[in-house]
Coordinates of C-alpha atoms (C1' of nucleotides) in Angstrom, one line a residue:
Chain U
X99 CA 2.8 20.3 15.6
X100 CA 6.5 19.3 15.1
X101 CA 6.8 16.2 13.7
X102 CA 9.7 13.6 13.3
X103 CA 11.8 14.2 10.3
X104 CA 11.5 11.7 7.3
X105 CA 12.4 8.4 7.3
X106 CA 13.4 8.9 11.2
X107 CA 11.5 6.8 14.1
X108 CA 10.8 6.8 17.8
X109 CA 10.7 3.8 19.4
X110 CA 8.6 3.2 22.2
X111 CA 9.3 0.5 24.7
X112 CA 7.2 -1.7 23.5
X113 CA 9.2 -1.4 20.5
X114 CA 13.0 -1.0 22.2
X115 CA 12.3 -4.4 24.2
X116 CA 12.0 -6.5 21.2
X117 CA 15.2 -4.3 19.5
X118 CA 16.9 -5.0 22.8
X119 CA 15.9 -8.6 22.9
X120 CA 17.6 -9.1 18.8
X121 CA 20.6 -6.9 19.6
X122 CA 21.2 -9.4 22.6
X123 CA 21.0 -12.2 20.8
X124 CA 23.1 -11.4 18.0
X125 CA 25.8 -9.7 20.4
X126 CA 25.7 -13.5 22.2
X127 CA 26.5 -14.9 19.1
X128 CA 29.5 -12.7 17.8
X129 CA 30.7 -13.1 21.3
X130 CA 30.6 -16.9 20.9
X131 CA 32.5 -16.5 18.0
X132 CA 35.6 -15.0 19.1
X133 CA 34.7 -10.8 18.2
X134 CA 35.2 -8.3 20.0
X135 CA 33.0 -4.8 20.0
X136 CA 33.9 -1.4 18.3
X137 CA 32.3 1.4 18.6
X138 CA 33.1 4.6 15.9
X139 CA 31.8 8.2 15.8
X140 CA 28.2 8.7 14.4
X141 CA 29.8 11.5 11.8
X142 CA 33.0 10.9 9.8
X143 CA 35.0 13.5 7.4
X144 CA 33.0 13.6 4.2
X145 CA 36.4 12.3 2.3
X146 CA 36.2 8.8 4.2
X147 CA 33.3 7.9 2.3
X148 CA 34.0 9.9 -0.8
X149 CA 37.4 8.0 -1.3
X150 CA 36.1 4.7 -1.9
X151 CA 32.8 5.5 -4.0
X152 CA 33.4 8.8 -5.9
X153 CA 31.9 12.0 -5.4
X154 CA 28.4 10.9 -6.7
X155 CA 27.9 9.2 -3.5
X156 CA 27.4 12.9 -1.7
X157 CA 23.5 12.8 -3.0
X158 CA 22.8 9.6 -1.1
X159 CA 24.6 11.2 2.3
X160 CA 24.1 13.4 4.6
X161 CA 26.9 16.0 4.8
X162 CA 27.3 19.2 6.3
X163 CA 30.3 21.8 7.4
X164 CA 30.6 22.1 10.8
X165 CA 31.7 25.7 12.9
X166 CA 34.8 25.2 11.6
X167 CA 34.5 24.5 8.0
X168 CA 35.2 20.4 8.0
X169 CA 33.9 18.9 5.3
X170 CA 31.1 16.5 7.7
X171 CA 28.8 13.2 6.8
X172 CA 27.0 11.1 9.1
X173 CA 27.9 7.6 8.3
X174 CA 26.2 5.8 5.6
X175 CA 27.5 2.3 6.7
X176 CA 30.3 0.9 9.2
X177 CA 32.6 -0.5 7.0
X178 CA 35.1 2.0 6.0
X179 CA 34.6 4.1 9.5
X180 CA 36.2 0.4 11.0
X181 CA 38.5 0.0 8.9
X182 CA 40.1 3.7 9.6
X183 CA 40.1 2.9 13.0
X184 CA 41.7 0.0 12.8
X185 CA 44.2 2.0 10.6
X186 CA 44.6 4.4 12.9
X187 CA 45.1 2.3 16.5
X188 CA 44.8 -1.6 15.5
X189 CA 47.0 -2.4 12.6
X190 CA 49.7 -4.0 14.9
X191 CA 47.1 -6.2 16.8
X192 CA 47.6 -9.8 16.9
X193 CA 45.4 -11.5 13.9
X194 CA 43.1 -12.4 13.0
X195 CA 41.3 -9.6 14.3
X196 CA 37.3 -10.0 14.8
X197 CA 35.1 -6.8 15.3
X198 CA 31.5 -6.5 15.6
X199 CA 29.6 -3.4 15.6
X200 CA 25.9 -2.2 15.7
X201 CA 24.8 1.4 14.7
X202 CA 23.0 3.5 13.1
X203 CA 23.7 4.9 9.7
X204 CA 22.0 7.3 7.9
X205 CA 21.5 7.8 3.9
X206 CA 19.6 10.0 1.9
X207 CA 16.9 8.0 -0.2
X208 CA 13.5 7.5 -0.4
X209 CA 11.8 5.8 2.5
X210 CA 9.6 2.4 1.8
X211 CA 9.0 -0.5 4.1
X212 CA 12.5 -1.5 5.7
X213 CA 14.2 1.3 4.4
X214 CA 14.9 4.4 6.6
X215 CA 17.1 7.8 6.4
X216 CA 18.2 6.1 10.1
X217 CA 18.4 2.6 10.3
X218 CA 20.3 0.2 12.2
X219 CA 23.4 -2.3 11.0
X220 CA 25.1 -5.1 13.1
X221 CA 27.7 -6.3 11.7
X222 CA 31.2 -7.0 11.5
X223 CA 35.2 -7.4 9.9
X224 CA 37.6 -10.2 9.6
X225 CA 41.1 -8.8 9.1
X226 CA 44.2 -10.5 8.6
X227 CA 43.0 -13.9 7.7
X228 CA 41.6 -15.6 3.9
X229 CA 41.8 -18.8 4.5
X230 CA 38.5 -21.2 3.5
X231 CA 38.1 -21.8 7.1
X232 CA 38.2 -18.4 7.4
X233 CA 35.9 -17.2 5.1
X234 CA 33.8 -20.2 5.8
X235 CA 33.6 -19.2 9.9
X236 CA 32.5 -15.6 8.6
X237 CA 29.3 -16.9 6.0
X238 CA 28.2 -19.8 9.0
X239 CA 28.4 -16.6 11.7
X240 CA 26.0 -14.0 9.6
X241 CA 23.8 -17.6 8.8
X242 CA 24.2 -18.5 12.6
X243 CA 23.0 -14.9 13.6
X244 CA 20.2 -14.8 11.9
X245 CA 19.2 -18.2 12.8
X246 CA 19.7 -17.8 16.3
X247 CA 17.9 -14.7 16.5
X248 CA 14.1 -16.8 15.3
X249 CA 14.4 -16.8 12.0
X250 CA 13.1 -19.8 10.6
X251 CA 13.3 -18.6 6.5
X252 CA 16.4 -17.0 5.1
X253 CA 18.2 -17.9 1.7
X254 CA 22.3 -18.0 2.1
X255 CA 23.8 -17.3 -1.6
X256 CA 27.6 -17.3 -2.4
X257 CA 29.5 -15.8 -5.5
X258 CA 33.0 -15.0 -6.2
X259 CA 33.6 -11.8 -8.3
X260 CA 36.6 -13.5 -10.2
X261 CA 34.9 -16.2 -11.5
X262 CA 32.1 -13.4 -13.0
X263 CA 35.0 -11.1 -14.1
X264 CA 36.4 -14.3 -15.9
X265 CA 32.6 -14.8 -17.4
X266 CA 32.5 -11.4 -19.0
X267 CA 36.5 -11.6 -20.4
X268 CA 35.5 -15.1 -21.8
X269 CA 32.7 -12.8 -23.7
X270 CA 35.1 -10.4 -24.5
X271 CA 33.0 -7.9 -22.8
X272 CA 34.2 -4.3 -22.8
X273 CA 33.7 -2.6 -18.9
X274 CA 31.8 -0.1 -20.1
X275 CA 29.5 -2.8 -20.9
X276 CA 29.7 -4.8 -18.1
X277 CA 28.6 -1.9 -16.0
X278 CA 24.9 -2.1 -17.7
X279 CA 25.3 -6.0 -17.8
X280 CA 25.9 -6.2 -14.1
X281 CA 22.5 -3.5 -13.1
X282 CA 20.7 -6.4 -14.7
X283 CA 22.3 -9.1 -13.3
X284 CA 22.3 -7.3 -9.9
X285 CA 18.6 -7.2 -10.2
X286 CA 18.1 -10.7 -11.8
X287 CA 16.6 -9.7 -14.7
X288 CA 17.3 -12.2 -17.2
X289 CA 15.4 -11.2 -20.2
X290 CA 17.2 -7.6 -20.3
X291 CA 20.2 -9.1 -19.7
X292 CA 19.3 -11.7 -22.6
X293 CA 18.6 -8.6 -25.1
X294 CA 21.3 -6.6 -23.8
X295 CA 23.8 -9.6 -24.5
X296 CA 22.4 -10.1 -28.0
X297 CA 22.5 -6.3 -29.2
X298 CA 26.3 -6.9 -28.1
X299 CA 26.8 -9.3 -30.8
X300 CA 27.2 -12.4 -28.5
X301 CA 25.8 -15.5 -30.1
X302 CA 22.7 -16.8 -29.2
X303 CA 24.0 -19.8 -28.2
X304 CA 27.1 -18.0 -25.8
X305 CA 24.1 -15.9 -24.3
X306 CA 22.3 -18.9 -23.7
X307 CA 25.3 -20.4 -22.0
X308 CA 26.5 -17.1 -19.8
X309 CA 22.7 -17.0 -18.6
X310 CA 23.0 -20.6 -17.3
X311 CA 25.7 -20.3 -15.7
X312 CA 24.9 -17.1 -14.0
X313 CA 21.7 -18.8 -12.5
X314 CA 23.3 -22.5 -11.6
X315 CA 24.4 -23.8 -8.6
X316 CA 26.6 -26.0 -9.8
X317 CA 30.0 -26.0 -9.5
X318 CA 31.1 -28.7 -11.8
X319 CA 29.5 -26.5 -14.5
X320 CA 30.4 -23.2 -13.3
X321 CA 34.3 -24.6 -13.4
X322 CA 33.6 -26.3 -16.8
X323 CA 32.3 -23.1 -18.3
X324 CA 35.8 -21.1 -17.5
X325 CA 37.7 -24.0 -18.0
X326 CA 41.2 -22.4 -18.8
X327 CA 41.4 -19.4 -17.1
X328 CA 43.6 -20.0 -13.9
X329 CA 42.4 -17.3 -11.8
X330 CA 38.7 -18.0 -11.8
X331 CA 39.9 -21.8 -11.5
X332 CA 41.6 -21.2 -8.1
X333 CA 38.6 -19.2 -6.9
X334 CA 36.2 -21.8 -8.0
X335 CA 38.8 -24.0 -6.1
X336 CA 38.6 -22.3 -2.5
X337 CA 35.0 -21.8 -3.4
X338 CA 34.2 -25.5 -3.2
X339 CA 36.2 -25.9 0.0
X340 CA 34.4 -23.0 1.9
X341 CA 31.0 -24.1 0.5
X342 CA 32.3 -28.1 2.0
X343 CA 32.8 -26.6 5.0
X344 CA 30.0 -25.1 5.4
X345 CA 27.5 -27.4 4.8
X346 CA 29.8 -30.4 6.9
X347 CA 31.9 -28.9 9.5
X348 CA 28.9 -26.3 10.2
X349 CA 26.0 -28.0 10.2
X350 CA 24.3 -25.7 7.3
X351 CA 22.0 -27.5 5.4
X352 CA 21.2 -25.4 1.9
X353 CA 24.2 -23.0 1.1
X354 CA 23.7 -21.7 -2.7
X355 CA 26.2 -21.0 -5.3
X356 CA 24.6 -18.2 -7.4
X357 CA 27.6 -16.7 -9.2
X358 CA 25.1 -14.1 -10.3
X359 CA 25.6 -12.1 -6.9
X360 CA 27.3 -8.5 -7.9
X361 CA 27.0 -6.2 -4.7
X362 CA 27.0 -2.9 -5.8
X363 CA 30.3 -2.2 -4.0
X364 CA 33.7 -1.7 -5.9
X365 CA 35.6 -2.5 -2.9
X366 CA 34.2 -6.2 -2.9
X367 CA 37.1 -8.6 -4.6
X368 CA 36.5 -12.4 -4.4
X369 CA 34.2 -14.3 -1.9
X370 CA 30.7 -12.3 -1.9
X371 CA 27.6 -13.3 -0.1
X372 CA 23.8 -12.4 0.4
X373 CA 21.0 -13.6 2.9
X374 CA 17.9 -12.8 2.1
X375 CA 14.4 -13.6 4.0
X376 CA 12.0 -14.4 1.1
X377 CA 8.9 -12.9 3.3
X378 CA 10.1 -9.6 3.1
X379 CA 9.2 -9.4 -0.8
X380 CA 10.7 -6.1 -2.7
X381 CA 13.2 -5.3 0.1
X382 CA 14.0 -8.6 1.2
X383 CA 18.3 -8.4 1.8
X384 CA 18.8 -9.2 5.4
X385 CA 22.6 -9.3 4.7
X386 CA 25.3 -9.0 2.4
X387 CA 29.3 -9.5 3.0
X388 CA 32.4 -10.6 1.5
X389 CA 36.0 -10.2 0.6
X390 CA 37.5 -7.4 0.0
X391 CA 39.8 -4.4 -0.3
X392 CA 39.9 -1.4 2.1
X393 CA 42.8 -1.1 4.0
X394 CA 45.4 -0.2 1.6
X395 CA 42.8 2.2 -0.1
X396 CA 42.7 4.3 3.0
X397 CA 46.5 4.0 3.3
X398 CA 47.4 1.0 5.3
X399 CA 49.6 -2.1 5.0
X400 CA 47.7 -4.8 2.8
X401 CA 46.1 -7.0 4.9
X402 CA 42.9 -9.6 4.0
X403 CA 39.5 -8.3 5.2
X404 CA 36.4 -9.3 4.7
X405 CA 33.1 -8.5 6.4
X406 CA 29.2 -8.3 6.4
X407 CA 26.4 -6.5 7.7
X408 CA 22.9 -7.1 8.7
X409 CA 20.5 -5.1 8.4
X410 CA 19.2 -4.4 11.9
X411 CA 15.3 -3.2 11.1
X412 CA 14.7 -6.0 7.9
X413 CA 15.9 -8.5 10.7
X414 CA 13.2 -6.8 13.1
X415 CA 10.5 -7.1 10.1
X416 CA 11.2 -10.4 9.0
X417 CA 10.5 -11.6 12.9
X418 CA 7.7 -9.9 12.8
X419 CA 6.7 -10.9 9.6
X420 CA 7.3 -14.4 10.8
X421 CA 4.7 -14.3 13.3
X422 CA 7.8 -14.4 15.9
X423 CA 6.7 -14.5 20.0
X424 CA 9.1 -12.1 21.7
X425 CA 9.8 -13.2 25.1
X426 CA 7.9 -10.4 27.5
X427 CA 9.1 -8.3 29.9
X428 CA 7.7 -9.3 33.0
X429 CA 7.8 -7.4 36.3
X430 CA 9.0 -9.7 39.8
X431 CA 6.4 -7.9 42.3
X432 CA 3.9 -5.4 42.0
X433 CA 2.8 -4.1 45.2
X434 CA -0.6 -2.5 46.5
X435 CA -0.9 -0.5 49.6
X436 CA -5.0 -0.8 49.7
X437 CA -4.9 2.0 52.2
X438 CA -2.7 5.6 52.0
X439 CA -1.7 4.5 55.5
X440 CA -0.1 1.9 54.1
X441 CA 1.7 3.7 51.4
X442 CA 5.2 4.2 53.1
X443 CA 5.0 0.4 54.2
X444 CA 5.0 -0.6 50.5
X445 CA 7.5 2.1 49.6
X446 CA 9.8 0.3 52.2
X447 CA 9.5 -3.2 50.9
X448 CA 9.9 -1.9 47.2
X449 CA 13.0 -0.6 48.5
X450 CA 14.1 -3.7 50.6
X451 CA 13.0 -6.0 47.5
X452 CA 15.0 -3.5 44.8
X453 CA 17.8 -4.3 46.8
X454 CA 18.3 -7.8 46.4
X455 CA 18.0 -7.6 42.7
X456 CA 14.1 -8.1 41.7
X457 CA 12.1 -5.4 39.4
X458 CA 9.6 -4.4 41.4
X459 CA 6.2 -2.0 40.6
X460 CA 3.9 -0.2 43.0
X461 CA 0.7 1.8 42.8
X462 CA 1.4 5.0 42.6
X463 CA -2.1 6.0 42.2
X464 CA -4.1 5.4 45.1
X465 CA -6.1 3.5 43.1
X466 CA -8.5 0.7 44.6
X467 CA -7.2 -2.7 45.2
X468 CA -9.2 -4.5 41.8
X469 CA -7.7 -1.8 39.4
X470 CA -4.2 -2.1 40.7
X471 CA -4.3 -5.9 40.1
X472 CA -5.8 -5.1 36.7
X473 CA -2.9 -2.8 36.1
X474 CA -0.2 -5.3 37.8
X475 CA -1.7 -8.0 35.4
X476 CA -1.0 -5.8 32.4
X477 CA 2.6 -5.1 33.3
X478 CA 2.8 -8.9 33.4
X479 CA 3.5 -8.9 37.2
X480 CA 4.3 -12.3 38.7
X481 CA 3.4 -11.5 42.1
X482 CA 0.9 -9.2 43.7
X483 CA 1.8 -8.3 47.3
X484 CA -0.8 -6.6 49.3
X485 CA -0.5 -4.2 52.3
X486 CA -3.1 -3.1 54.0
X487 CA -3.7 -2.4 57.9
X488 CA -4.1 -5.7 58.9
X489 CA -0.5 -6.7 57.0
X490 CA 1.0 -3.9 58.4
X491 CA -0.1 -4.8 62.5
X492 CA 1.2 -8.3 61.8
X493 CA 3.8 -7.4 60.5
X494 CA 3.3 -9.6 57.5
X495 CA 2.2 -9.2 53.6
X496 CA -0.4 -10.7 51.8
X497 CA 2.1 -12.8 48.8
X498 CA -0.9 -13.4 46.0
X499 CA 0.3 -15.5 42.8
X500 CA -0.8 -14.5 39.3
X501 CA -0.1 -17.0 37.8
X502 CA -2.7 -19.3 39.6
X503 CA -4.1 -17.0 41.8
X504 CA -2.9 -18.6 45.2
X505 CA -2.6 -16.0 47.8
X506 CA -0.5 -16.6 51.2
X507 CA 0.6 -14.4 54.6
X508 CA 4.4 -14.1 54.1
X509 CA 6.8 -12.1 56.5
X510 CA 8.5 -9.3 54.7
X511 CA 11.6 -11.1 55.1
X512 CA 11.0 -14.1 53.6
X513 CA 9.3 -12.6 50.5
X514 CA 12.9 -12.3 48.6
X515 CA 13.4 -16.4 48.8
X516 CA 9.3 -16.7 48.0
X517 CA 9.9 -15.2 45.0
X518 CA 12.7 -16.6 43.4
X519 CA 10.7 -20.0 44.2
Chain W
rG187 C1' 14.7 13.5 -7.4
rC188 C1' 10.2 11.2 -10.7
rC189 C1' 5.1 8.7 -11.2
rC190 C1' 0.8 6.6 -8.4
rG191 C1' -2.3 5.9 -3.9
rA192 C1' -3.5 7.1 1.1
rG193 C1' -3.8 10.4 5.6
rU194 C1' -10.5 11.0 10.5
rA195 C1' -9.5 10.3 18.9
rG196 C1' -3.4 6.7 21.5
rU197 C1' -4.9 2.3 18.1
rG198 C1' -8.4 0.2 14.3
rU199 C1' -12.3 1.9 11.4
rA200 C1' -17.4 4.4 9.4
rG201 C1' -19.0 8.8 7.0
rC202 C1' -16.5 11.4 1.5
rU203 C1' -19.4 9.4 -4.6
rU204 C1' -24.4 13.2 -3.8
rG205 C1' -20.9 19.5 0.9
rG206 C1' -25.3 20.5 6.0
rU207 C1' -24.1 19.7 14.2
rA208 C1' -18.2 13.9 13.3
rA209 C1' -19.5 8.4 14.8
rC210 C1' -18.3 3.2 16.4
rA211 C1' -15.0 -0.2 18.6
rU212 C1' -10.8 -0.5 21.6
rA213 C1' -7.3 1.7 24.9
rU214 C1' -6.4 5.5 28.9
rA215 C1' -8.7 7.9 33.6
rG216 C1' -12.8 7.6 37.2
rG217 C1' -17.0 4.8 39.1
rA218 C1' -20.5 0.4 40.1
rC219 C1' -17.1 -3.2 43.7
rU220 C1' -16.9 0.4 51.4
rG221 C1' -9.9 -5.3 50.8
rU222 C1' -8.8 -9.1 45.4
rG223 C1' -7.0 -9.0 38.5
rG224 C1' -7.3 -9.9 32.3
rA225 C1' -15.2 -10.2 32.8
rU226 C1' -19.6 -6.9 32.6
rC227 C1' -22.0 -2.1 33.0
rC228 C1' -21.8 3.4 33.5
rU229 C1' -19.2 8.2 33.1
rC230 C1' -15.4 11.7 31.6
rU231 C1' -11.4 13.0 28.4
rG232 C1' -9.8 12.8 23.5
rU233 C1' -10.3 13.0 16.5
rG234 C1' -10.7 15.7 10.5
rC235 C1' -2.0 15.9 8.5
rC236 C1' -0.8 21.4 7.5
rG237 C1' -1.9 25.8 4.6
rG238 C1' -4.8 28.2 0.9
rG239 C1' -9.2 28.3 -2.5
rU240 C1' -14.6 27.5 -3.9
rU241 C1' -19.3 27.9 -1.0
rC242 C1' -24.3 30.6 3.1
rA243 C1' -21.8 26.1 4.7
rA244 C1' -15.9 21.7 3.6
rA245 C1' -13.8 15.5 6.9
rU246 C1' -16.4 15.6 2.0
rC247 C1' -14.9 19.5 -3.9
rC248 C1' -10.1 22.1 -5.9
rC249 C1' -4.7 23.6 -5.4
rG250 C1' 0.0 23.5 -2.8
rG251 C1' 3.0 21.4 1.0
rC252 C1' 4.2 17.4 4.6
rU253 C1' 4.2 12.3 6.0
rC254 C1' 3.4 7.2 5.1
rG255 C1' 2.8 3.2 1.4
rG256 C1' 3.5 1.0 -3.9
rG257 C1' 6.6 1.6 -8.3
rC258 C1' 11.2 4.0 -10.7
rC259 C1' 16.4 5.9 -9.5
rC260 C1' 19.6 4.4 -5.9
rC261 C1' 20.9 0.7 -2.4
rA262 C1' 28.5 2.3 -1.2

RNA sequence: GCCCGAGUAGUGUAGCUUGGUAACAUAUAGGACUGUGGAUCCUCUGUGCCGGGUUCAAAUCCCGGCUCGGGCCCCA
């Protein structure tokens, strides 16, 4: 038997409706925050990708040569594929300029639970604007989102990369280092970090006080710790306001500091956050986003951007996780002709009922009048309407409710406007 | 890519240790119900992931592959 490839999935409609039903809600919600949606090509030019993130990246993508000997990858993410888009057709649009997106990406890895070679991102990009109502709009929209989408659980953490940076100089930490420090802080694992920190010849007691600070939410001590160092100072700064705004002007009730938060990006700068929906245990990252540095990497004019994505299918999982009720898809009128005589009768009123805009169902069967009801009540049919001879003579339909179960004799005409009742 | 575990009707499971005709529930289709639904009963259809080995005989034991799941690596 062929089989679907690895890490690839069908969905089913049972499956699509709910996917529809988040993609909706979350397109609703950028929408209601001033984006607009882009759409780029599912393959890029390998060198896109490369540029940003080295040739090592090539083992975690899938790349191929086409007829015509272009270097070929199917995108791992949406980021840098905006970005040279907006390079190549939006640069002179008016700012700020507010994308969304949703897609699918593909990347080479191993498949576990919420983790696919094809899996789904919505997200988006903020570009030409840094302001701490900016950046404060962009963290309460990927919060909003997920919110508005059912979630009832998620964890919103917020870090600035300067003020780490500033952390490790204050060590005098050398970056080849920092590279090992920050897999461990990326992870949270304090105890390596701890021994790591100590075979480096930092004092017990500056370990102690880098771990605490790394792990605290806050600020006053955060800003105490790098007292003296301007640039981390003016981060911390902005960092406040955003985090004011946030929880005052909109309405969020537990934004974290956790200067701890790396991303494993290099393109990342200052602002950087995470949502994460504790339910999901080991791959539990719902979203991630922040400031950072594209644009002139890929040859444009400078220009602020920041940005984040969600992670379509965790979104999906946590719901379901959750215990979430997805709102069903329910069918306006099914329609049973209880003789074949009937048959092109209820063909006609389907037709006449399509028409004006209801989703409507018949037995195509010729099955007996108790199964079709059986199969209208599985497809979640509102109404039953029932044609046999005696309907057809009078010219009428039998309307049955199924909900309640009330049945009444309803002229064809009039079943639109009994309907929408 | 590495280590570990699992794969039996569409779905969920039993049988595997100790090899001997593959079962149960549910779902689908038909019928009991000659014109009224989520109930009940009956009937049909449908199953050993793939390939090899051992054996008179393999769902069962062995090897390889594939897929899924847990842990590494990675997570731009």
């Amino acid at each position: 038997m062929v089989q679907i490839p690895r890490g690839t999935r069908d969905f089913v409609p049972e499956e699509m409706q709910k996917r529809r039903y988040l993609q909706q809600r979350m397109e609703a919600t950028f929408r209601g925050y001033g984006y607009g949606e882009i759409q780029t090509p599912t393959f890029e030019t390998l060198e896109l990708f490369t540029a940003k993130s080295g040739a090592s990246i090539i083992d975690e993508l899938y790349n191929f040569k086409d007829k015509g000997g272009r270097e070929l990858a199917l995108r791992p993410e949406l980021t840098a594929p905006v970005i040279r888009c907006y390079i190549e057709r939006l640069q002179m649009a008016p700012k700020p300029l507010k994308l969304f997106y949703f897609g699918n990406c593909f990347r080479y890895d191993r498949p576990q639970k919420g983790r696919y070679r094809e899996f789904w991102q919505a997200g988006c990009e903020l570009i030409g604007t840094d302001t701490p109502e900016a950046h404060a709009e962009l963290v309460a929209l990927a919060y909003t989102i997920l919110k508005n989408i059912g979630l009832q659980n998620i964890v919103l953490n917020i870090g600035n990369l300067h003020v780490i940076s500033a952390m490790f100089e204050k060590l005098r930490i050398t970056d080849a280092v920092k590279k090992d420090l920050l897999t461990f802080i990326d992870k949270s694992q304090y105890e390596d970090l701890n021994s790591a920190l100590r075979s480096n010849d930092i004092s017990q007691q500056d370990t102690e006080a880098f771990l605490e600070i790394l792990q605290t939410p806050d600020l006053d001590k955060i800003m105490n710790y790098v007292h003296g160092h301007e640039r981390a100072h003016t981060e911390l700064t902005r960092l406040r306001g955003v985090m004011d705004l946030l929880k005052t002007s909109f309405g969020i009730p537990d934004p974290r500091v956790k200067i701890g938060i790396v991303r494993g990006l290099d393109y990342y700068k200052g602002l950087v956050f995470e949502i994460e929906a504790p339910v999901l245990g080991a791959e539990k990252q719902l979203c991630g986003g922040g400031d950072y540095e594209l644009v002139s990497l890929f040859g444009g004019t400078q220009v602020p951007q920041a940005g984040f994505a969600i992670g379509f299918d965790r979104a999906l999982l946590a719901l379901e996780t959750e215990q979430f009720t997805f709102p069903q898809p329910s069918l306006d009128v099914f329609i049973v002709p209880v003789t074949e005589t009937t048959i092109p009768m209820a063909l006609s009123v389907a037709s006449q009922l399509r028409a004006q805009g209801l989703t409507v169902d018949l037995d195509l069967l010729r099955r007996g009048i108790g199964k079709s009801l059986k199969y209208a009540a599985a497809q979640h049919a509102r109404f039953a309407v029932i044609i046999g001879p005696k309907e057809q003579e009078e010219g009428k339909v039998t309307l049955r409710n199924m909900i309640d179960g009330s049945q009444s004799s309803c002229a064809v005409a009039d079943l639109t406007a009994a309907v929408f009742t």
